[in-house]
Coordinates of C-alpha atoms in Angstrom, one line a residue:
M1 CA 14.8 120.4 142.6
S2 CA 16.8 119.8 145.7
A3 CA 20.3 118.3 145.7
S4 CA 19.1 115.0 147.1
H5 CA 16.5 114.7 144.4
R6 CA 19.1 115.3 141.8
A7 CA 21.4 112.8 143.4
I8 CA 18.6 110.2 143.4
A9 CA 17.7 110.9 139.8
S10 CA 21.3 110.7 138.7
L11 CA 21.7 107.4 140.5
V12 CA 18.6 106.0 138.8
V13 CA 19.9 107.0 135.4
I14 CA 23.3 105.5 136.1
V15 CA 21.8 102.2 137.4
T16 CA 19.5 102.0 134.4
A17 CA 22.3 102.6 131.9
V18 CA 24.5 100.0 133.5
A19 CA 21.7 97.4 133.6
G20 CA 20.9 98.1 130.0
C21 CA 24.6 97.4 129.0
H22 CA 24.6 94.0 130.8
E23 CA 25.0 91.1 128.4
T24 CA 22.5 88.3 129.3
T25 CA 23.9 85.6 127.1
T26 CA 27.2 84.0 126.7
P27 CA 28.8 82.9 123.4
G28 CA 28.3 79.3 124.4
D29 CA 24.5 79.8 124.5
A30 CA 24.3 80.1 120.7
A31 CA 22.5 77.4 118.8
P32 CA 24.7 75.0 116.8
A33 CA 25.1 75.7 113.1
P34 CA 23.0 73.7 110.7
D35 CA 24.7 70.8 108.9
G36 CA 24.2 72.0 105.4
A37 CA 23.6 75.1 103.4
A38 CA 19.9 76.2 103.0
T39 CA 18.4 75.3 99.7
F40 CA 15.1 76.1 97.9
V41 CA 12.8 73.2 98.5
G42 CA 10.1 74.2 96.1
R43 CA 6.4 75.0 96.6
E44 CA 5.4 71.3 96.7
A45 CA 7.0 71.1 100.2
C46 CA 4.6 73.7 101.5
I47 CA 1.4 73.3 99.6
G48 CA 0.2 70.3 101.8
C49 CA -0.2 72.5 104.9
H50 CA -0.5 75.9 103.4
A51 CA -2.9 75.4 100.4
D52 CA -4.7 78.8 100.9
V53 CA -1.4 80.7 100.9
A54 CA -0.1 78.8 97.9
A55 CA -3.3 79.6 96.0
A56 CA -3.0 83.3 96.7
Y57 CA 0.7 83.2 95.8
L58 CA 0.3 81.5 92.4
G59 CA 0.4 84.1 89.6
S60 CA 1.5 86.9 92.0
D61 CA 4.6 89.1 91.2
H62 CA 6.6 86.8 93.6
D63 CA 5.7 83.6 91.8
R64 CA 8.5 82.0 89.7

């Protein structure tokens, strides 16, 4: 490999590394915090739209 090829390869590696370290978001871009702590809503809140999943879940090792 010639010296010019090594220089170009090195430049590509450096530019890629610098571009990968660039932060694309600012701290102000974060979503606002929710108003309250998350709570368990119970299976009744989900069964209306997800009856098939609820039926498969009932009696499983993860069922309460």
